[in-house]
Coordinates of C-alpha atoms and ligand atoms in Angstrom, one line a residue:
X1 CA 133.2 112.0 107.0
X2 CA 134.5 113.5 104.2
X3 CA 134.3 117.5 103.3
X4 CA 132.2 116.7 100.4
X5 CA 129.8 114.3 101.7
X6 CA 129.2 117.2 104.8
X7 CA 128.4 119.5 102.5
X8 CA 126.2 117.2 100.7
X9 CA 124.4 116.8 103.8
X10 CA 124.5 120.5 105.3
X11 CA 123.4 122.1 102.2
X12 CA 120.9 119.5 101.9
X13 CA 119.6 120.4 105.5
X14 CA 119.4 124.4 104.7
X15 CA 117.8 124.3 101.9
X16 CA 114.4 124.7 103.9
X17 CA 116.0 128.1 104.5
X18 CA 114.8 130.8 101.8
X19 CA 115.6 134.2 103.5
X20 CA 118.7 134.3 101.2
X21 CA 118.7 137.2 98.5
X22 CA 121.9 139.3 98.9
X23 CA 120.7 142.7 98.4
X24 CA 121.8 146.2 100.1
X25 CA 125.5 146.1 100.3
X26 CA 127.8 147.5 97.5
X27 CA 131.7 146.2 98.1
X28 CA 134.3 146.6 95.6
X29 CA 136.7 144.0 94.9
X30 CA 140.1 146.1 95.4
X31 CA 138.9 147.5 99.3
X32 CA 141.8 146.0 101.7
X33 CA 143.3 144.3 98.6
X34 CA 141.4 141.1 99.8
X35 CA 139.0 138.4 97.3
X36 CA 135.6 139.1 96.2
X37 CA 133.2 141.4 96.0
X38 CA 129.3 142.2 97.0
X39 CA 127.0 144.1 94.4
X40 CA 123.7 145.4 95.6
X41 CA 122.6 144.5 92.7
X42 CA 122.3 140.8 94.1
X43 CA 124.9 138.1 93.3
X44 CA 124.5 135.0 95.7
X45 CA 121.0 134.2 94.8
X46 CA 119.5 131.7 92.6
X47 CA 115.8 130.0 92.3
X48 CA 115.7 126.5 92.2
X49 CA 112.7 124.9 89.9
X50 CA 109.7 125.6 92.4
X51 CA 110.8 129.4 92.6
X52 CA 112.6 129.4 96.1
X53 CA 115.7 131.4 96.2
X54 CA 118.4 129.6 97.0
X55 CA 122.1 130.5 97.8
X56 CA 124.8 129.1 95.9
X57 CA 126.5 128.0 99.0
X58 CA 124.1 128.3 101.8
X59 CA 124.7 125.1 104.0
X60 CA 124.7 124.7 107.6
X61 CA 127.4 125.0 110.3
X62 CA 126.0 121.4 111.8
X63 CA 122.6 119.7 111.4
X64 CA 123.1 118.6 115.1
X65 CA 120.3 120.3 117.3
X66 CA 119.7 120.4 120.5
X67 CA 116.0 121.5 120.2
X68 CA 113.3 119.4 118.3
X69 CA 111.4 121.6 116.8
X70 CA 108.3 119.7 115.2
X71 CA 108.7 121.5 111.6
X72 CA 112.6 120.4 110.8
X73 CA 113.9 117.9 109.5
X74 CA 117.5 118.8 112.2
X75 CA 114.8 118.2 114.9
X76 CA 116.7 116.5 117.6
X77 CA 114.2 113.7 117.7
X78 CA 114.7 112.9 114.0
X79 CA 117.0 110.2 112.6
X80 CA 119.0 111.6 110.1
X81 CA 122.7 111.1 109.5
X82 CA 124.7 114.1 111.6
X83 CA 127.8 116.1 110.2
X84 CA 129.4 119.1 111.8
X85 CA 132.3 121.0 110.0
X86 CA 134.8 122.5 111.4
X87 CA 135.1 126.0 111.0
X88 CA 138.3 126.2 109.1
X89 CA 137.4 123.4 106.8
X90 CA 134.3 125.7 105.5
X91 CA 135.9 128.6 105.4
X92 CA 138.5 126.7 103.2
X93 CA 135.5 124.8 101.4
X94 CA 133.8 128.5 101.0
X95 CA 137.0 130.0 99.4
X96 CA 137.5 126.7 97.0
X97 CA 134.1 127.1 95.3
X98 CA 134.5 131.1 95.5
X99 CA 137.7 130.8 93.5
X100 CA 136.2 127.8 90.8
X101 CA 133.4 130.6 90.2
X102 CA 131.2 128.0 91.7
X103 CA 129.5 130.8 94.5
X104 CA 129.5 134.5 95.3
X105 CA 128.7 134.3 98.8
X106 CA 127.9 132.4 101.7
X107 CA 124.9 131.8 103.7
X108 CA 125.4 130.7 106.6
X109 CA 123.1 129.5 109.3
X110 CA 123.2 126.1 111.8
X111 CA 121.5 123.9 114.4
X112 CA 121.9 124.4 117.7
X113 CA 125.4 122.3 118.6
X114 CA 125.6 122.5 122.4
X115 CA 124.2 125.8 123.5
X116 CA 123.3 128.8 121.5
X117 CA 126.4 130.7 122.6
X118 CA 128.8 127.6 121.4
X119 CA 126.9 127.3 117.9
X120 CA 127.3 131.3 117.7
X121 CA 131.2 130.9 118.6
X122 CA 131.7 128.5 115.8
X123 CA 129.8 130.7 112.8
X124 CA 131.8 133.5 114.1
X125 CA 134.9 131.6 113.3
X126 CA 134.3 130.1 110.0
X127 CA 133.2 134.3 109.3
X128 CA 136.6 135.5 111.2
X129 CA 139.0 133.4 108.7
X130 CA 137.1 134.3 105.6
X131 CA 137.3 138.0 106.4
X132 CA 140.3 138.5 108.6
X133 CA 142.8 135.7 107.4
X134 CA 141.7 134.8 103.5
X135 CA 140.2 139.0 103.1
X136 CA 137.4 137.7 101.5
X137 CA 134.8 140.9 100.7
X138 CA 131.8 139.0 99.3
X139 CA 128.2 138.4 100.6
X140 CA 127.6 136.7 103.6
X141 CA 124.5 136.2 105.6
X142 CA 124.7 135.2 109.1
X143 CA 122.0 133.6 110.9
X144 CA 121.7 135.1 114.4
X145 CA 121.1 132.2 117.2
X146 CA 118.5 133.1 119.2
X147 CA 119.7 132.6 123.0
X148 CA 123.5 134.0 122.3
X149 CA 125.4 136.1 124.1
X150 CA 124.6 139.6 122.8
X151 CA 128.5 140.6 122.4
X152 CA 128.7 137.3 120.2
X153 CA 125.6 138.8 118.0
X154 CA 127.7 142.2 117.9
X155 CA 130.9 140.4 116.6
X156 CA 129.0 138.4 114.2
X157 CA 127.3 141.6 113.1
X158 CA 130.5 143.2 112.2
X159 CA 131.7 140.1 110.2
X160 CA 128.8 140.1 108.2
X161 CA 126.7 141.6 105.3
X162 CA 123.3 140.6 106.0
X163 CA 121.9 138.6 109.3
X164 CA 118.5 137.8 109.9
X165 CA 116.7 135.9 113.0
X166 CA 114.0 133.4 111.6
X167 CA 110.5 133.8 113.4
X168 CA 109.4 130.7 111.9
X169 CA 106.1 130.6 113.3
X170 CA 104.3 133.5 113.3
X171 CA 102.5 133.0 116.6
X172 CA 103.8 131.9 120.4
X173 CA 101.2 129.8 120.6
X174 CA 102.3 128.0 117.6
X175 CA 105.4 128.2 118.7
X176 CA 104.8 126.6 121.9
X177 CA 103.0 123.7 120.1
X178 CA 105.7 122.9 117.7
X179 CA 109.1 124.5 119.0
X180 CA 109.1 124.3 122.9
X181 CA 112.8 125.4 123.0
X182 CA 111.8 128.6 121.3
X183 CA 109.4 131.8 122.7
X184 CA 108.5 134.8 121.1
X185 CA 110.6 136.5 123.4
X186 CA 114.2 134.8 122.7
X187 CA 113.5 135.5 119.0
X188 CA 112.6 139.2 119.0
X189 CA 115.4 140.1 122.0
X190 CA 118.5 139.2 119.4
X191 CA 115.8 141.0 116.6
X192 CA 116.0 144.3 118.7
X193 CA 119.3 144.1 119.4
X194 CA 120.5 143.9 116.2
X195 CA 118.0 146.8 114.7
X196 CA 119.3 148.9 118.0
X197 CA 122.9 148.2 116.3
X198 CA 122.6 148.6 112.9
X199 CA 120.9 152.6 113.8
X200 CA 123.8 153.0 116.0
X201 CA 126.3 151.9 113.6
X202 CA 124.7 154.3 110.9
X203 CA 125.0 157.1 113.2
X204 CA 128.9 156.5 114.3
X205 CA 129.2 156.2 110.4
X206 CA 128.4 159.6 109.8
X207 CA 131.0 160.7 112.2
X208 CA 133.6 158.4 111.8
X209 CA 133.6 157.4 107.7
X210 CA 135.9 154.5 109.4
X211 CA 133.7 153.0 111.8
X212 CA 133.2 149.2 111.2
X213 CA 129.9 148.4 109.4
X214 CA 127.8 146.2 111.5
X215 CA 125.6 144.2 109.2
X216 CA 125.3 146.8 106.4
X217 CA 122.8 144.8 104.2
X218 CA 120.7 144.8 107.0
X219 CA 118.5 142.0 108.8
X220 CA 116.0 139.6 107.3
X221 CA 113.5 136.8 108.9
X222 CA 111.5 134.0 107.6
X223 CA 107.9 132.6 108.4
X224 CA 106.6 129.1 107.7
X225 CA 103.6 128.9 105.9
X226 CA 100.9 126.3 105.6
X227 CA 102.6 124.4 109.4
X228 CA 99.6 125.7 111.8
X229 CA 96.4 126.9 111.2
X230 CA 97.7 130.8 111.3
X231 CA 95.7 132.8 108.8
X232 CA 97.3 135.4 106.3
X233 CA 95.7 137.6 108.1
X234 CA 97.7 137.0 111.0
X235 CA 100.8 136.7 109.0
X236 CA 100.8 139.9 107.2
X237 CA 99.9 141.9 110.2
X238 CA 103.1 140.4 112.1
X239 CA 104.9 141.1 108.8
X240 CA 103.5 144.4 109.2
X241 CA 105.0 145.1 112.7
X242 CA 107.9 143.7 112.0
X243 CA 109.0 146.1 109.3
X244 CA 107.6 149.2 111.2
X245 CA 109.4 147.9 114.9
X246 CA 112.7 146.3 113.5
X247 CA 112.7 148.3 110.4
X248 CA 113.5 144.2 108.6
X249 CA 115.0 144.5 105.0
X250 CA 112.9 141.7 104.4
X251 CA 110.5 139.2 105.4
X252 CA 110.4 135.9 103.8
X253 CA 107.5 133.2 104.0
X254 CA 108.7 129.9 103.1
X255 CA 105.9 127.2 101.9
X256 CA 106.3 123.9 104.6
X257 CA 107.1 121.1 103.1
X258 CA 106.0 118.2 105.6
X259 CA 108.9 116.3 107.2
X260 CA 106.9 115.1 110.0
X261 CA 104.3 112.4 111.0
X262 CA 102.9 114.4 113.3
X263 CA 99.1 115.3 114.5
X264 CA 99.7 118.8 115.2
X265 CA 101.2 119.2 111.4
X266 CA 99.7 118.6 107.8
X267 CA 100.1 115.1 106.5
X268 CA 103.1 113.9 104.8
X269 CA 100.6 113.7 101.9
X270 CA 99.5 117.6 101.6
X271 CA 101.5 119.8 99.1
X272 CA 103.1 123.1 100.2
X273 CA 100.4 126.0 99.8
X274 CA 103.3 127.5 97.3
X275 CA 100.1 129.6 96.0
X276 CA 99.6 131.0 99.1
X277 CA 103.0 131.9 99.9
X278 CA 103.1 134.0 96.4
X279 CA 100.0 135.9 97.7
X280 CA 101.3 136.5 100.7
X281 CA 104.8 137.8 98.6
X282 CA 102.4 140.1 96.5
X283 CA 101.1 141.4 99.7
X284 CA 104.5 141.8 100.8
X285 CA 105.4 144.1 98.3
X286 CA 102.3 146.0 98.7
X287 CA 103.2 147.0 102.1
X288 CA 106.6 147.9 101.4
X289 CA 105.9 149.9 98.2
X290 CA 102.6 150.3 97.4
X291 CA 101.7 152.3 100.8
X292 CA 99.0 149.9 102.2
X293 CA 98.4 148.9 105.3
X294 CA 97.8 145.0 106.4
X295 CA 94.1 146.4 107.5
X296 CA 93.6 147.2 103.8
X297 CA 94.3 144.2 102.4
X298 CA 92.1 141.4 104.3
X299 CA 90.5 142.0 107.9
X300 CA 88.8 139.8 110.6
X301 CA 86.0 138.6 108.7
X302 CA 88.5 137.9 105.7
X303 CA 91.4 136.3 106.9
X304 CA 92.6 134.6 103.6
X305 CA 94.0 135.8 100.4
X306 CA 91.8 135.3 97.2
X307 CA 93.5 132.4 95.4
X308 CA 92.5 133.7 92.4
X309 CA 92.8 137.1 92.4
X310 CA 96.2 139.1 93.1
X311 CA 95.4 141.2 96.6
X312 CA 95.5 144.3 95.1
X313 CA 92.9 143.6 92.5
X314 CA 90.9 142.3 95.3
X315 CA 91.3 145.2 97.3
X316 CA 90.7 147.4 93.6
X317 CA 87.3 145.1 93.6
X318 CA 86.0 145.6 97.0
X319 CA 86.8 149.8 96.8
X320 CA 85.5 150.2 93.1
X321 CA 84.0 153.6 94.7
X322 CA 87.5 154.9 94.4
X323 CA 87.4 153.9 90.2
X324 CA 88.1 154.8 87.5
X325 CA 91.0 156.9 88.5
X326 CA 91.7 160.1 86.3
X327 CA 95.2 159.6 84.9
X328 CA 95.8 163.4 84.3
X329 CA 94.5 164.2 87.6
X330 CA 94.7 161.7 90.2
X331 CA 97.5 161.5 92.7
X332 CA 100.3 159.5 92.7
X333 CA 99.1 157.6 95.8
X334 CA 96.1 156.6 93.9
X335 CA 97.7 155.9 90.7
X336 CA 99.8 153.6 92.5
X337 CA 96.7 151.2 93.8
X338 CA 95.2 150.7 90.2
X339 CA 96.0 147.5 88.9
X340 CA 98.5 146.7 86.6
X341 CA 99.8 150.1 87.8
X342 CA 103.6 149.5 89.3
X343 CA 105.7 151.8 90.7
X344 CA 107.5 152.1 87.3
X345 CA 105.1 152.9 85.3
X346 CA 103.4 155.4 88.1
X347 CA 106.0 157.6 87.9
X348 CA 105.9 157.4 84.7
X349 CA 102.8 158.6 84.3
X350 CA 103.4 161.8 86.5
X351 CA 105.7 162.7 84.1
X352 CA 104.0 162.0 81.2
X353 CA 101.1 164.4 82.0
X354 CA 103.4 167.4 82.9
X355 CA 104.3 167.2 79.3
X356 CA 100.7 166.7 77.8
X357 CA 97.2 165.5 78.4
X358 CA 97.3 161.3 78.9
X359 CA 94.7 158.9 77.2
X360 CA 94.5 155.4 78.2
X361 CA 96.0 154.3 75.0
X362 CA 99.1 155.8 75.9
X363 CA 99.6 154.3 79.1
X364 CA 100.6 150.6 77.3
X365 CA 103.6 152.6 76.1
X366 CA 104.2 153.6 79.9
X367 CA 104.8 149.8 80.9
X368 CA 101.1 149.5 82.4
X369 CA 99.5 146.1 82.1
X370 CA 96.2 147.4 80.4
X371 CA 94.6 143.7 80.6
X372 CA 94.1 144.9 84.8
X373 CA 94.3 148.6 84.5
X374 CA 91.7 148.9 81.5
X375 CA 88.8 148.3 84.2
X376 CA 90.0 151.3 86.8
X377 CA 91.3 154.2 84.6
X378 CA 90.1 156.8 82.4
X379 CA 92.2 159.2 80.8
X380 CA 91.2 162.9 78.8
X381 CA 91.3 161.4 75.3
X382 CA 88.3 162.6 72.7
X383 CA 85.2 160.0 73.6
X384 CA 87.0 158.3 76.1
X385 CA 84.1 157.5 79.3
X386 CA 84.7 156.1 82.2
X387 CA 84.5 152.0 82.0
X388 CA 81.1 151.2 83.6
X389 CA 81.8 148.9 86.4
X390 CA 80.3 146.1 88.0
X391 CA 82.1 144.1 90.3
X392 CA 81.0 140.5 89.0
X393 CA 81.8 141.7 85.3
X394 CA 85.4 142.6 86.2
X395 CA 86.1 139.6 88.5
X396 CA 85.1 137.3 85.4
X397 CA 87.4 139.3 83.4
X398 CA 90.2 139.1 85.3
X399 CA 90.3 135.5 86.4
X400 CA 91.9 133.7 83.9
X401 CA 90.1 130.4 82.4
X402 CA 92.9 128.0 83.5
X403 CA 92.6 129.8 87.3
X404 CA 89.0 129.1 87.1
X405 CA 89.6 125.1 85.9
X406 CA 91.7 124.9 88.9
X407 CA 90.0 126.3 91.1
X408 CA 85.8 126.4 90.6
X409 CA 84.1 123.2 90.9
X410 CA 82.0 122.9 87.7
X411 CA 78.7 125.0 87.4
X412 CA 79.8 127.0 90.6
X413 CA 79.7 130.8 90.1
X414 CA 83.0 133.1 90.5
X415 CA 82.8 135.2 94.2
X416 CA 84.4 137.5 95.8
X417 CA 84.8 135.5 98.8
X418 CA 87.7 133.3 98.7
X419 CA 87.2 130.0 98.0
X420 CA 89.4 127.5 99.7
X421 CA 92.6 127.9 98.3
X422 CA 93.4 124.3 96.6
X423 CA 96.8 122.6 97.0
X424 CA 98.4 123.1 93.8
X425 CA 101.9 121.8 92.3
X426 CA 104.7 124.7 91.6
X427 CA 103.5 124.2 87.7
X428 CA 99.8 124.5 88.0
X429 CA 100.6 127.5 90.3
X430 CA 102.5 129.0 87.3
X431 CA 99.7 127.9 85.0
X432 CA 97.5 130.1 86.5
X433 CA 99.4 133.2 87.2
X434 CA 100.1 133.7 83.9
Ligands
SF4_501 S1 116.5 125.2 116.2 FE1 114.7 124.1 115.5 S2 114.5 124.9 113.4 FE2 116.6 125.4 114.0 S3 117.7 123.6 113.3 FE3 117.2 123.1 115.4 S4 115.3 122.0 115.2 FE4 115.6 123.0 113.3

């Protein structure tokens, strides 16, 4: 098979892949006098038309597996035309595109060809001639293998910008439905290994300024969404742990797509709940920068995400004891959970009011979105009274009409209950976001 009609087919094969944002590592061309260079400011991502990001070249090593798990297309059991590259022939193909302009990174990942160690052995080589032999200093992202030798993680480590070990399925029972190869435990053993390295490598740095980096960007992992019947709940508390015991750079939830005619998965027929992975990204961020906690934002009873309502104006609806918050005199770690508040624009405020009393009309100048925030705050201005607030009066307000087509059936009344979240198309989704 030709080099191009490979990468048609291995690039074709990762795109299911969406933990690919190059982020966290700051290179300069001119270091070692090699090719290329990493920004932190991001360079090897894109987002193809239903939002995913997507690499420029992210492509697989092979789309030959040994394991057949239920979910992917590379399953073993599948019958899809094979390719395998050879290291050198990517590393050449990866160089090509980086000198047309075509790519500003690689993203590298692979089925399982042979054994875990084998498949590790191969990536490491396609890495070893970019870096070592064509001194190639842009972004790559490794995929760890879960099952490899741990020395082969560490030397992939210290090829690499970024690596990340995808969970997939956020529970072993899940995982023991649908990938049989995999356990919880393989997965999370290369996940601690590598947080273990990356502190240990941060340390040495201090000492030795010349240390080798071992994956300076960081580690990343993904979840499917939408494959089993695990709630959000369950999902954002694992993302939860995850960030607090591997100390991830990132999680990412990917959508499924069906690939599969299979009883234990959704039909071929059912679109991929891209609404609920957005939530669940919203949720994300809350955790990571907003200073909430997974408990916060949904709990036992309420184990989904309100399709219509972001999560932080759902939690803003369900604590409206806490509102309206005083802008002049609230804390920052209140300011931060109002609505339309960001983290921007919370700062702002802080030091807005050292220099003079705020009124609510001045925070539109401070980048807050006042069609959320107008329900929560109150400011010092002459007249100005607190927003009287009923829960039902500000859920109406906030849901957009086009939200409410999709989702109410006609004559039923808007709740703060979650109704089940609809399948919706990447447009309609967009539709009624905005
Ligand atoms: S290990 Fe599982 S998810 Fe990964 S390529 Fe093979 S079949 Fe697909």
């Amino acid at each position: 098979m030709q080099t191009l009609e490979k990468l048609k087919l291995l690039s074709d094969s990762a795109k299911y892949d969406v933990a690919c944002t190059s982020s966290g590592v700051d290179r300069g061309a001119s270091q070692n006098g090699g090719m290329g260079s990493a920004s932190s400011a991001g360079i090897c991502h894109s987002f193809s038309a239903d939002g995913r990001c997507i690499s420029l070249l992210k492509v697989l090593m092979t789309n030959c597996c040994a394991y057949d798990c239920q979910y992917c297309v590379n399953r073993r059991s599948n019958d899809v035309p094979r390719a395998v590259f050879e290291p050198r022939e990517l590393a050449d193909l990866t160089m090509n595109f980086y000198r047309r302009n075509y790519i500003e990174g690689l993203f590298l990942s692979s089925g399982i060809l042979k054994n875990p160690d084998y498949t590790c052995e191969q990536m490491i080589e396609v890495v070893r001639i970019l870096r070592e032999e064509y001194r190639f200093n842009g972004y790559i992202h490794a995929k760890a293998i879960p099952g490899a030798d741990s020395l082969l993680i560490q030397r992939l480590g210290t090829l690499a910008d970024r690596m990340s070990v995808n969970i997939e399925l956020p529970s072993q029972q899940s995982l023991h439905l649908l990938a049989p190869d995999k356990s919880k435990t393989k997965i999370l053993k290369p996940m601690g290994f590598i947080t273990g390295k990356i502190k240990e490598n941060s340390s040495e740095m201090v000492r030795y300024r010349h240390a080798p980096k071992f994956a300076p960007a960081g580690q990343s992992t993904q979840m499917i969404i939408g494959a089993t019947p695990d709630t959000d709940f369950q999902i954002l508390k694992l993302t939860e742990a995850l960030y607090r015991r591997y100390e991830l750079k990132r999680v990412f939830f990917s959508a499924y797509i069906p690939v599969a005619d299979n009883p234990l998965l959704p039909a071929l027929t059912v679109k991929p709940p891209l609404l609920r992975e957005h939530r669940l990204y919203q949720a994300d961020w809350l955790l990571r920068f907003y200073g909430f906690q997974a408990d916060e934002l949904l709990d036992e009873k309420h184990q989904s995400f309100h399709p219509m309502l972001d999560p932080k104006c759902n939690w803003a609806l369900n604590h409206l004891e806490l509102f309206p918050v005083d802008i002049n005199r609230a804390p920052y770690e209140l300011i931060l959970r109002v609505p339309g508040i960001g983290v921007k624009s919370a700062r702002r405020i802080l030091a807005a009011r050292r220099a003079g009393t705020l009124r609510t009309e001045d925070l539109k100048k401070l980048g807050v979105v006042m069609k959320r925030a107008r329900f929560f705050v109150t400011g010092s201005g002459r007249g100005e009274r607190p927003p009287a607030l009923t829960p039902d009066a500000v859920l109406r307000a906030l849901v957009s009409d086009s939200c409410k087509e999709q989702f109410l059936p006609q004559g039923e009344q808007l709740s703060l209950f979650a109704p089940q979240a609809a399948e919706l198309t990447a447009e309609e989704v967009w539709k009624c976001l905005s």
